Amino acid sequence: MLQQITVNEYLVQANKRLPAEAKKVLQALLEQGSMNKEELSLTARVKRAVLDHIIMQLYALGLVEVSTEGKSKICNLTKLGNEFLNIIEAEAS
């Protein structure tokens, strides 16, 4: 039988499965806004190879949007990503 959970509960559980660097990436996007992967790697202090993996996970969850500008991939925090940060901050306090 399937267990019923709220979206908030789902996001809290998803956060527990994400690497610690994921929060750094989301926080950097919240504070600095859109940026390409190079800038994001430096701002969030996450290795570039690790960043690609994290961005893929965050994109799959709908927390970040990735668009192409020329040769650069631009990352943005989505509304859900912003809400996710609010939920995990509230959970932590």
CSV table of N, CA and C in Angstrom, one decimal:
chain,number,residue,atom,x,y,z
A,1,MET,N,0.8,-1.2,0.0
A,1,MET,CA,0.0,0.0,0.0
A,1,MET,C,0.9,1.3,0.0
A,2,LEU,N,0.5,2.2,-0.8
A,2,LEU,CA,1.3,3.5,-0.9
A,2,LEU,C,1.0,4.4,0.3
A,3,GLN,N,2.1,5.0,0.7
A,3,GLN,CA,2.0,5.9,1.9
A,3,GLN,C,1.8,7.3,1.3
A,4,GLN,N,0.8,8.1,1.9
A,4,GLN,CA,0.5,9.4,1.5
A,4,GLN,C,1.5,10.4,2.2
A,5,ILE,N,2.2,11.2,1.4
A,5,ILE,CA,3.0,12.3,2.0
A,5,ILE,C,2.7,13.6,1.3
A,6,THR,N,3.0,14.7,2.0
A,6,THR,CA,2.8,16.0,1.4
A,6,THR,C,4.0,16.4,0.5
A,7,VAL,N,3.9,17.4,-0.2
A,7,VAL,CA,5.0,17.9,-1.1
A,7,VAL,C,6.1,18.3,-0.1
A,8,ASN,N,5.8,19.0,1.0
A,8,ASN,CA,6.8,19.4,1.9
A,8,ASN,C,7.6,18.2,2.4
A,9,GLU,N,6.9,17.2,2.8
A,9,GLU,CA,7.6,16.0,3.3
A,9,GLU,C,8.5,15.3,2.3
A,10,TYR,N,8.0,15.3,1.0
A,10,TYR,CA,8.7,14.8,-0.1
A,10,TYR,C,10.0,15.5,-0.3
A,11,LEU,N,9.9,16.9,-0.2
A,11,LEU,CA,11.1,17.7,-0.4
A,11,LEU,C,12.1,17.6,0.7
A,12,VAL,N,11.6,17.4,1.9
A,12,VAL,CA,12.5,17.2,3.1
A,12,VAL,C,13.3,15.8,2.9
A,13,GLN,N,12.5,14.8,2.5
A,13,GLN,CA,13.2,13.5,2.2
A,13,GLN,C,14.2,13.6,1.1
A,14,ALA,N,13.8,14.3,0.0
A,14,ALA,CA,14.7,14.5,-1.2
A,14,ALA,C,16.0,15.2,-0.7
A,15,ASN,N,15.9,16.2,0.2
A,15,ASN,CA,17.1,16.9,0.7
A,15,ASN,C,18.0,15.9,1.4
A,16,LYS,N,17.5,15.0,2.1
A,16,LYS,CA,18.3,14.0,2.9
A,16,LYS,C,19.1,13.1,1.9
A,17,ARG,N,18.6,13.0,0.7
A,17,ARG,CA,19.3,12.1,-0.3
A,17,ARG,C,20.3,12.9,-1.2
A,18,LEU,N,20.2,14.2,-1.2
A,18,LEU,CA,21.1,15.0,-2.0
A,18,LEU,C,22.5,15.2,-1.3
A,19,PRO,N,23.6,15.3,-2.1
A,19,PRO,CA,24.9,15.6,-1.5
A,19,PRO,C,24.9,17.0,-0.8
A,20,ALA,N,25.7,17.2,0.1
A,20,ALA,CA,25.8,18.5,0.9
A,20,ALA,C,26.1,19.7,-0.1
A,21,GLU,N,26.8,19.4,-1.2
A,21,GLU,CA,27.1,20.5,-2.1
A,21,GLU,C,25.9,21.0,-2.8
A,22,ALA,N,24.8,20.3,-2.8
A,22,ALA,CA,23.6,20.7,-3.5
A,22,ALA,C,23.0,22.0,-2.9
A,23,LYS,N,23.0,22.0,-1.5
A,23,LYS,CA,22.5,23.2,-0.8
A,23,LYS,C,23.4,24.4,-1.1
A,24,LYS,N,24.7,24.2,-1.2
A,24,LYS,CA,25.7,25.3,-1.6
A,24,LYS,C,25.3,25.9,-2.9
A,25,VAL,N,25.0,25.0,-3.9
A,25,VAL,CA,24.7,25.4,-5.3
A,25,VAL,C,23.4,26.2,-5.2
A,26,LEU,N,22.3,25.7,-4.6
A,26,LEU,CA,21.1,26.4,-4.5
A,26,LEU,C,21.2,27.7,-3.8
A,27,GLN,N,22.0,27.8,-2.7
A,27,GLN,CA,22.2,29.0,-2.0
A,27,GLN,C,22.9,30.1,-2.8
A,28,ALA,N,23.9,29.6,-3.6
A,28,ALA,CA,24.6,30.5,-4.5
A,28,ALA,C,23.7,31.1,-5.5
A,29,LEU,N,22.8,30.3,-6.1
A,29,LEU,CA,21.8,30.8,-7.1
A,29,LEU,C,20.8,31.7,-6.5
A,30,LEU,N,20.4,31.5,-5.3
A,30,LEU,CA,19.5,32.3,-4.6
A,30,LEU,C,20.1,33.7,-4.3
A,31,GLU,N,21.3,33.7,-3.9
A,31,GLU,CA,22.0,35.0,-3.5
A,31,GLU,C,22.5,35.7,-4.7
A,32,GLN,N,23.0,35.1,-5.7
A,32,GLN,CA,23.7,35.7,-6.8
A,32,GLN,C,22.8,35.8,-8.1
A,33,GLY,N,21.8,35.0,-8.2
A,33,GLY,CA,21.0,34.9,-9.4
A,33,GLY,C,21.6,34.0,-10.4
A,34,SER,N,21.1,34.1,-11.7
A,34,SER,CA,21.5,33.2,-12.8
A,34,SER,C,23.0,33.3,-13.0
A,35,MET,N,23.6,32.2,-13.3
A,35,MET,CA,25.1,32.2,-13.7
A,35,MET,C,25.4,31.0,-14.4
A,36,ASN,N,26.5,31.1,-15.2
A,36,ASN,CA,27.0,29.9,-15.9
A,36,ASN,C,27.7,28.9,-15.0
A,37,LYS,N,27.9,27.7,-15.4
A,37,LYS,CA,28.5,26.7,-14.6
A,37,LYS,C,29.8,27.0,-14.0
A,38,GLU,N,30.7,27.7,-14.8
A,38,GLU,CA,32.0,28.1,-14.3
A,38,GLU,C,31.8,29.1,-13.1
A,39,GLU,N,31.0,30.1,-13.3
A,39,GLU,CA,30.8,31.0,-12.2
A,39,GLU,C,30.2,30.3,-11.0
A,40,LEU,N,29.2,29.5,-11.2
A,40,LEU,CA,28.5,28.7,-10.2
A,40,LEU,C,29.5,27.8,-9.4
A,41,SER,N,30.4,27.2,-10.1
A,41,SER,CA,31.4,26.3,-9.5
A,41,SER,C,32.2,27.1,-8.5
A,42,LEU,N,32.7,28.3,-8.9
A,42,LEU,CA,33.5,29.2,-8.1
A,42,LEU,C,32.7,29.8,-6.9
A,43,THR,N,31.5,30.3,-7.2
A,43,THR,CA,30.7,30.9,-6.2
A,43,THR,C,30.3,30.0,-5.1
A,44,ALA,N,29.9,28.8,-5.5
A,44,ALA,CA,29.4,27.8,-4.5
A,44,ALA,C,30.5,27.0,-3.9
A,45,ARG,N,31.7,27.2,-4.4
A,45,ARG,CA,32.9,26.4,-4.0
A,45,ARG,C,32.7,24.9,-4.1
A,46,VAL,N,32.2,24.5,-5.3
A,46,VAL,CA,32.0,23.1,-5.6
A,46,VAL,C,32.8,22.8,-6.9
A,47,LYS,N,33.5,21.6,-6.8
A,47,LYS,CA,34.4,21.2,-8.0
A,47,LYS,C,33.5,21.1,-9.2
A,48,ARG,N,34.0,21.5,-10.4
A,48,ARG,CA,33.3,21.5,-11.6
A,48,ARG,C,32.7,20.1,-12.0
A,49,ALA,N,33.5,19.1,-11.8
A,49,ALA,CA,33.0,17.7,-12.1
A,49,ALA,C,31.9,17.3,-11.2
A,50,VAL,N,31.9,17.7,-9.9
A,50,VAL,CA,30.8,17.4,-9.0
A,50,VAL,C,29.6,18.3,-9.3
A,51,LEU,N,29.8,19.5,-9.7
A,51,LEU,CA,28.7,20.4,-10.0
A,51,LEU,C,27.8,19.9,-11.1
A,52,ASP,N,28.4,19.3,-12.2
A,52,ASP,CA,27.6,18.8,-13.3
A,52,ASP,C,26.6,17.7,-12.8
A,53,HIS,N,27.1,16.8,-11.9
A,53,HIS,CA,26.3,15.8,-11.3
A,53,HIS,C,25.2,16.4,-10.5
A,54,ILE,N,25.5,17.4,-9.7
A,54,ILE,CA,24.5,18.0,-8.8
A,54,ILE,C,23.5,18.7,-9.6
A,55,ILE,N,23.9,19.5,-10.6
A,55,ILE,CA,22.9,20.2,-11.4
A,55,ILE,C,21.9,19.2,-12.1
A,56,MET,N,22.4,18.1,-12.5
A,56,MET,CA,21.5,17.1,-13.1
A,56,MET,C,20.5,16.6,-12.1
A,57,GLN,N,20.9,16.4,-10.9
A,57,GLN,CA,19.9,16.0,-9.8
A,57,GLN,C,18.9,17.1,-9.5
A,58,LEU,N,19.4,18.3,-9.4
A,58,LEU,CA,18.5,19.4,-9.0
A,58,LEU,C,17.6,19.7,-10.2
A,59,TYR,N,18.1,19.5,-11.4
A,59,TYR,CA,17.2,19.7,-12.6
A,59,TYR,C,16.1,18.7,-12.6
A,60,ALA,N,16.5,17.4,-12.3
A,60,ALA,CA,15.5,16.4,-12.3
A,60,ALA,C,14.4,16.6,-11.3
A,61,LEU,N,14.8,17.2,-10.1
A,61,LEU,CA,13.8,17.5,-9.1
A,61,LEU,C,13.0,18.8,-9.4
A,62,GLY,N,13.4,19.5,-10.5
A,62,GLY,CA,12.7,20.8,-10.8
A,62,GLY,C,13.1,22.0,-10.0
A,63,LEU,N,14.3,21.9,-9.3
A,63,LEU,CA,14.8,22.9,-8.5
A,63,LEU,C,15.6,24.0,-9.2
A,64,VAL,N,16.2,23.6,-10.3
A,64,VAL,CA,17.0,24.5,-11.1
A,64,VAL,C,16.6,24.3,-12.6
A,65,GLU,N,16.7,25.4,-13.3
A,65,GLU,CA,16.5,25.4,-14.8
A,65,GLU,C,17.8,25.6,-15.4
A,66,VAL,N,18.0,25.0,-16.5
A,66,VAL,CA,19.3,25.1,-17.3
A,66,VAL,C,19.0,25.6,-18.7
A,67,SER,N,19.5,26.7,-19.1
A,67,SER,CA,19.3,27.1,-20.5
A,67,SER,C,20.7,27.3,-21.2
A,68,THR,N,20.7,27.4,-22.5
A,68,THR,CA,21.9,27.6,-23.2
A,68,THR,C,22.0,29.0,-23.8
A,69,GLU,N,23.1,29.6,-23.6
A,69,GLU,CA,23.4,30.9,-24.2
A,69,GLU,C,24.8,30.8,-24.8
A,70,GLY,N,24.8,30.7,-26.2
A,70,GLY,CA,26.1,30.5,-26.9
A,70,GLY,C,26.6,29.1,-26.5
A,71,LYS,N,27.8,29.1,-26.0
A,71,LYS,CA,28.4,27.8,-25.5
A,71,LYS,C,28.2,27.6,-24.0
A,72,SER,N,27.6,28.5,-23.3
A,72,SER,CA,27.5,28.4,-21.9
A,72,SER,C,26.1,27.8,-21.5
A,73,LYS,N,26.1,27.1,-20.4
A,73,LYS,CA,24.9,26.6,-19.8
A,73,LYS,C,24.6,27.5,-18.6
A,74,ILE,N,23.5,28.2,-18.7
A,74,ILE,CA,23.1,29.1,-17.6
A,74,ILE,C,22.1,28.4,-16.6
A,75,CYS,N,22.4,28.5,-15.4
A,75,CYS,CA,21.6,27.9,-14.3
A,75,CYS,C,20.8,28.9,-13.6
A,76,ASN,N,19.5,28.6,-13.3
A,76,ASN,CA,18.6,29.5,-12.6
A,76,ASN,C,17.9,28.7,-11.5
A,77,LEU,N,17.6,29.3,-10.4
A,77,LEU,CA,16.8,28.7,-9.4
A,77,LEU,C,15.3,28.9,-9.8
A,78,THR,N,14.6,27.8,-9.7
A,78,THR,CA,13.1,27.9,-10.1
A,78,THR,C,12.3,28.3,-8.8
A,79,LYS,N,11.0,28.6,-9.0
A,79,LYS,CA,10.2,28.9,-7.9
A,79,LYS,C,10.2,27.7,-6.9
A,80,LEU,N,10.1,26.5,-7.4
A,80,LEU,CA,10.2,25.3,-6.5
A,80,LEU,C,11.5,25.2,-5.8
A,81,GLY,N,12.6,25.6,-6.5
A,81,GLY,CA,13.9,25.6,-5.8
A,81,GLY,C,13.9,26.6,-4.7
A,82,ASN,N,13.3,27.8,-4.9
A,82,ASN,CA,13.3,28.8,-3.8
A,82,ASN,C,12.4,28.3,-2.7
A,83,GLU,N,11.3,27.6,-3.0
A,83,GLU,CA,10.4,27.1,-1.9
A,83,GLU,C,11.2,25.9,-1.2
A,84,PHE,N,11.9,25.1,-1.9
A,84,PHE,CA,12.7,24.0,-1.3
A,84,PHE,C,13.7,24.6,-0.3
A,85,LEU,N,14.4,25.6,-0.6
A,85,LEU,CA,15.3,26.3,0.3
A,85,LEU,C,14.6,26.7,1.6
A,86,ASN,N,13.4,27.3,1.4
A,86,ASN,CA,12.6,27.8,2.6
A,86,ASN,C,12.2,26.6,3.4
A,87,ILE,N,11.8,25.5,2.8
A,87,ILE,CA,11.3,24.3,3.5
A,87,ILE,C,12.5,23.7,4.3
A,88,ILE,N,13.6,23.5,3.7
A,88,ILE,CA,14.7,22.9,4.4
A,88,ILE,C,15.3,23.8,5.5
A,89,GLU,N,15.2,25.1,5.3
A,89,GLU,CA,15.7,26.1,6.3
A,89,GLU,C,14.7,26.0,7.5
A,90,ALA,N,13.4,25.9,7.3
A,90,ALA,CA,12.4,25.8,8.4
A,90,ALA,C,12.6,24.5,9.1
A,91,GLU,N,12.9,23.4,8.4
A,91,GLU,CA,13.1,22.1,9.0
A,91,GLU,C,14.4,22.1,9.9
A,92,ALA,N,15.4,22.8,9.5
A,92,ALA,CA,16.6,22.9,10.2
A,92,ALA,C,16.5,23.7,11.5
A,93,SER,N,15.6,24.6,11.6
A,93,SER,CA,15.4,25.4,12.8
A,93,SER,C,14.4,24.9,13.8
